[in-house]
Amino acid sequence: MPEVNWLAVIAAALSMFVIGGVWYSPLLFDKAWRRAANLSDEDVARGNPPVIFGLAFVLCLIMAANLAFFVAGPEVTLGFAVGAAVAAGLGWAALSVGVLTLFERRPLSYFLINGGYLTIGFAVMGLILGLWR
């Protein structure tokens, strides 16, 4: 089993979580994402934010740990770590959202917003994991 820097995993997970917070905020794509996801203000207000955000962070930790196992090892270069992360973010995560977008009959903007977040978030996680060994 490759040796993983768990502090780097936590930092990578935090980066994904923070990027999501900014990405889906009014600064960037909040209104467009809500429109594409067909979410009203009332829909967003329902739910339990501490549970939602807590579980979202746990999922970010799992994603970061999973990625860390792929890019761990002394022979792995920074370029490989970032490239593998972009491939995972775009090639697996974002395109999976694309498939769901088609079957859920969501607009293209739904795919672009969510897929963009995943691709950029994974790239940053790969950068952190590649730099911090």
Rosetta silent file (secondary structure, phi, psi, omega in degrees, C-alpha in Angstrom):
SEQUENCE: MPEVNWLAVIAAALSMFVIGGVWYSPLLFDKAWRRAANLSDEDVARGNPPVIFGLAFVLCLIMAANLAFFVAGPEVTLGFAVGAAVAAGLGWAALSVGVLTLFERRPLSYFLINGGYLTIGFAVMGLILGLWR
SCORE:     score description
SCORE:     0.000 S_00000001
   1 L     0.000  132.391 -178.951    0.000    0.000    0.000 S_00000001
   2 L   -67.785  151.502  178.447    1.442    3.413   -0.940 S_00000001
   3 L   -81.575  126.049 -175.879    2.370    5.843    1.797 S_00000001
   4 L  -112.484  137.188  174.138   -0.132    8.707    1.926 S_00000001
   5 L   -85.184  104.067 -174.011    0.373   12.115    3.529 S_00000001
   6 H   -71.088  -26.109  173.638   -2.869   12.420    5.510 S_00000001
   7 H   -67.413  -37.748  176.239   -2.357   16.122    6.220 S_00000001
   8 H   -65.546  -36.822  177.269   -2.195   16.662    2.467 S_00000001
   9 H   -61.989  -44.386  178.948   -5.408   14.639    2.107 S_00000001
  10 H   -63.728  -43.053  178.491   -7.141   16.915    4.625 S_00000001
  11 H   -63.289  -41.059  178.684   -5.805   20.010    2.832 S_00000001
  12 H   -64.129  -42.948  178.017   -6.949   18.634   -0.528 S_00000001
  13 H   -62.595  -43.045  177.106  -10.408   17.893    0.867 S_00000001
  14 H   -60.916  -38.951  179.523  -10.605   21.401    2.320 S_00000001
  15 H   -63.174  -43.998  179.069   -9.636   22.845   -1.057 S_00000001
  16 H   -62.276  -42.256 -179.247  -12.429   20.924   -2.803 S_00000001
  17 H   -64.843  -45.222 -179.034  -14.905   22.028   -0.126 S_00000001
  18 H   -68.873  -41.992  176.839  -13.857   25.694   -0.324 S_00000001
  19 H   -58.093  -43.344  177.422  -13.843   25.705   -4.128 S_00000001
  20 H   -61.699  -40.182  178.891  -17.393   24.337   -4.007 S_00000001
  21 H   -61.522  -40.539  178.469  -18.391   27.035   -1.546 S_00000001
  22 H   -75.808  -43.255 -176.319  -17.127   29.755   -3.868 S_00000001
  23 H   -57.834  -44.449 -176.114  -18.268   28.018   -7.085 S_00000001
  24 L   -96.074   15.191  179.431  -21.875   27.677   -5.964 S_00000001
  25 L   -91.944  170.236  175.671  -21.986   31.079   -4.219 S_00000001
  26 L   -60.368  -19.028  177.221  -23.494   34.312   -5.557 S_00000001
  27 L   -63.772  -32.170 -176.745  -19.939   35.296   -6.568 S_00000001
  28 L  -123.588  -88.585 -165.082  -20.000   32.727   -9.367 S_00000001
  29 L  -114.871   15.185 -176.294  -22.734   30.270  -10.310 S_00000001
  30 H   -51.935  -56.980 -175.764  -25.395   30.314   -7.570 S_00000001
  31 H   -65.621  -44.913 -179.289  -28.259   31.688   -9.677 S_00000001
  32 H   -64.584  -40.023  179.705  -27.365   29.787  -12.839 S_00000001
  33 H   -66.922  -44.064  178.489  -26.912   26.524  -10.921 S_00000001
  34 H   -60.459  -42.342  179.010  -30.208   26.913   -9.055 S_00000001
  35 H   -62.948  -46.574 -178.608  -31.987   27.630  -12.331 S_00000001
  36 H   -66.208  -34.648 -179.880  -30.366   24.639  -14.047 S_00000001
  37 H   -86.624   -3.346 -178.966  -31.097   22.359  -11.071 S_00000001
  38 L    59.097   46.100  179.596  -34.647   23.723  -10.822 S_00000001
  39 L  -108.995  124.495  175.943  -34.136   24.701   -7.164 S_00000001
  40 L   -86.416  169.762  175.012  -36.175   27.503   -5.636 S_00000001
  41 H   -58.997  -37.286  178.974  -35.115   29.573   -2.638 S_00000001
  42 H   -65.447  -40.494  177.547  -37.559   27.492   -0.602 S_00000001
  43 H   -59.981  -44.484 -177.923  -35.939   24.263   -1.804 S_00000001
  44 H   -68.499  -35.527 -178.874  -32.519   25.532   -0.774 S_00000001
  45 H   -69.980  -27.430  177.575  -33.818   26.765    2.598 S_00000001
  46 L   -71.792  159.262  179.191  -35.191   23.329    3.440 S_00000001
  47 L   101.879  179.196 -176.067  -32.839   20.789    4.870 S_00000001
  48 L  -118.111   96.293 -175.631  -30.287   20.842    7.615 S_00000001
  49 H   -52.269  -42.563  178.811  -27.216   22.892    6.574 S_00000001
  50 H   -60.061  -39.147  178.553  -24.874   21.466    9.256 S_00000001
  51 H   -68.869  -45.824 -178.646  -25.687   17.927    8.124 S_00000001
  52 H   -60.733  -49.495 -178.386  -25.475   18.808    4.423 S_00000001
  53 H   -69.684  -36.817  177.592  -22.153   20.638    4.766 S_00000001
  54 H   -63.053  -47.216  178.330  -20.755   18.059    7.182 S_00000001
  55 H   -66.434  -36.763  177.181  -21.562   15.163    4.871 S_00000001
  56 H   -60.621  -41.340  178.988  -20.258   17.124    1.883 S_00000001
  57 H   -67.190  -39.914  176.755  -16.924   17.545    3.665 S_00000001
  58 H   -59.229  -42.868  178.507  -16.799   13.832    4.541 S_00000001
  59 H   -65.129  -37.613  175.286  -17.360   13.033    0.860 S_00000001
  60 H   -62.548  -39.444  176.722  -14.579   15.484   -0.075 S_00000001
  61 H   -61.804  -43.221  179.941  -12.285   13.652    2.368 S_00000001
  62 H   -64.987  -42.726  177.754  -13.113   10.317    0.753 S_00000001
  63 H   -61.256  -45.017 -178.922  -12.487   11.745   -2.737 S_00000001
  64 H   -64.338  -41.669  178.751   -9.155   13.236   -1.624 S_00000001
  65 H   -64.582  -42.798  178.744   -8.060    9.986    0.041 S_00000001
  66 H   -60.628  -46.019  178.534   -9.019    7.974   -3.034 S_00000001
  67 H   -63.663  -39.063 -179.499   -7.063   10.328   -5.275 S_00000001
  68 H   -59.249  -37.693  178.698   -4.097   10.230   -2.876 S_00000001
  69 H   -65.722  -30.188  178.797   -3.812    6.461   -3.288 S_00000001
  70 H   -76.343  -30.081 -174.038   -3.561    6.933   -7.061 S_00000001
  71 H  -112.146   13.339  177.463   -0.871    9.607   -6.892 S_00000001
  72 L   -82.922  157.150  176.557    1.161    8.393   -3.902 S_00000001
  73 L   120.967  145.102 -176.029    4.626    6.992   -4.326 S_00000001
  74 L   -67.060  -23.564 -177.515    8.119    8.387   -4.769 S_00000001
  75 L   -83.419   -9.282 -176.737    8.107    7.842   -8.545 S_00000001
  76 L   -80.349  127.112  178.598    5.006   10.000   -9.103 S_00000001
  77 L   -89.504  165.509  175.996    5.766   13.450  -10.496 S_00000001
  78 H   -60.682  -41.997  178.978    3.785   16.621   -9.914 S_00000001
  79 H   -59.858  -41.851  178.217    2.743   16.567  -13.563 S_00000001
  80 H   -65.702  -42.407 -178.402    1.403   13.048  -13.233 S_00000001
  81 H   -60.725  -46.125  179.699   -0.480   13.906  -10.027 S_00000001
  82 H   -69.135  -42.580  179.240   -2.201   16.906  -11.610 S_00000001
  83 H   -61.806  -43.150  178.013   -2.801   15.066  -14.888 S_00000001
  84 H   -64.728  -38.144  179.749   -4.321   12.073  -13.125 S_00000001
  85 H   -67.235  -42.166  177.020   -6.500   14.380  -11.046 S_00000001
  86 H   -64.605  -41.265  177.805   -7.747   16.251  -14.120 S_00000001
  87 H   -61.315  -40.760  177.915   -8.399   12.925  -15.845 S_00000001
  88 H   -68.593  -44.118 -178.300  -10.406   11.750  -12.826 S_00000001
  89 H   -65.996  -45.827 -179.187  -12.264   15.044  -12.478 S_00000001
  90 H   -84.417  -51.081 -171.732  -13.103   15.433  -16.145 S_00000001
  91 H   -71.855  -30.802  179.522  -12.974   11.881  -17.431 S_00000001
  92 H  -108.089  -58.494 -172.353  -14.861   10.160  -14.609 S_00000001
  93 H   -68.998  -54.885 -176.085  -16.625   12.649  -12.356 S_00000001
  94 H   -64.841  -42.492 -179.891  -17.692   15.362  -14.815 S_00000001
  95 H   -68.611  -28.607  172.669  -18.665   12.949  -17.568 S_00000001
  96 H   -64.596  -40.799  174.536  -20.692   10.944  -15.045 S_00000001
  97 H   -62.199  -36.576  177.211  -22.559   14.159  -14.273 S_00000001
  98 H   -59.844  -43.630  177.596  -23.012   14.515  -18.036 S_00000001
  99 H   -62.179  -46.643  178.830  -24.733   11.138  -18.248 S_00000001
 100 H   -61.873  -38.957  178.729  -26.996   12.034  -15.323 S_00000001
 101 H   -58.351  -42.950  179.675  -27.710   15.414  -16.926 S_00000001
 102 H   -63.291  -49.343 -176.756  -28.964   13.687  -20.053 S_00000001
 103 H   -71.861  -27.970  177.558  -31.241   11.246  -18.255 S_00000001
 104 L   -85.111   -2.255  179.499  -32.527   13.892  -15.833 S_00000001
 105 L    59.114   40.314  178.211  -33.273   16.156  -18.815 S_00000001
 106 L   -88.081  158.493  178.830  -31.266   18.997  -17.294 S_00000001
 107 L   -73.230  162.832  179.054  -29.902   21.861  -19.388 S_00000001
 108 H   -55.379  -35.899 -179.417  -26.336   21.984  -20.668 S_00000001
 109 H   -59.462  -33.229  177.766  -25.544   24.648  -18.062 S_00000001
 110 H   -60.734  -46.886  178.235  -26.172   22.074  -15.306 S_00000001
 111 H   -64.466  -45.596 -176.987  -23.481   19.831  -16.770 S_00000001
 112 H   -65.252  -41.740 -179.763  -21.042   22.684  -17.379 S_00000001
 113 H   -66.869  -52.525 -177.890  -21.403   24.160  -13.886 S_00000001
 114 H   -69.068  -42.461  178.616  -21.165   20.863  -12.003 S_00000001
 115 H   -65.661  -37.127  176.795  -18.597   19.324  -14.337 S_00000001
 116 H   -63.117  -44.255  177.415  -16.478   22.458  -14.197 S_00000001
 117 H   -58.294  -48.017 -177.597  -16.483   22.385  -10.400 S_00000001
 118 H   -64.549  -42.047 -179.317  -15.427   18.737  -10.338 S_00000001
 119 H   -64.937  -47.851 -179.998  -12.686   19.186  -12.932 S_00000001
 120 H   -68.085  -42.817  179.316  -11.177   22.245  -11.260 S_00000001
 121 H   -60.464  -43.999  178.094  -11.627   20.824   -7.760 S_00000001
 122 H   -65.507  -39.865  179.307   -9.885   17.580   -8.683 S_00000001
 123 H   -59.963  -43.564  179.576   -7.068   19.492  -10.414 S_00000001
 124 H   -67.339  -40.094  176.465   -6.412   21.523   -7.261 S_00000001
 125 H   -60.846  -42.887  177.893   -6.540   18.392   -5.107 S_00000001
 126 H   -62.278  -38.740  177.380   -3.996   16.765   -7.431 S_00000001
 127 H   -62.094  -46.807  179.581   -1.789   19.837   -7.196 S_00000001
 128 H   -63.172  -47.347 -178.455   -1.873   19.755   -3.387 S_00000001
 129 H   -66.821  -32.564  178.663   -1.282   16.009   -3.214 S_00000001
 130 H   -74.294  -33.061 -179.751    1.510   16.239   -5.789 S_00000001
 131 H   -82.200  -38.535 -171.471    3.297   19.079   -4.027 S_00000001
 132 L  -102.940   91.741 -176.797    2.858   17.995   -0.417 S_00000001
 133 L  -103.563    0.000    0.000    4.417   14.568   -0.048 S_00000001
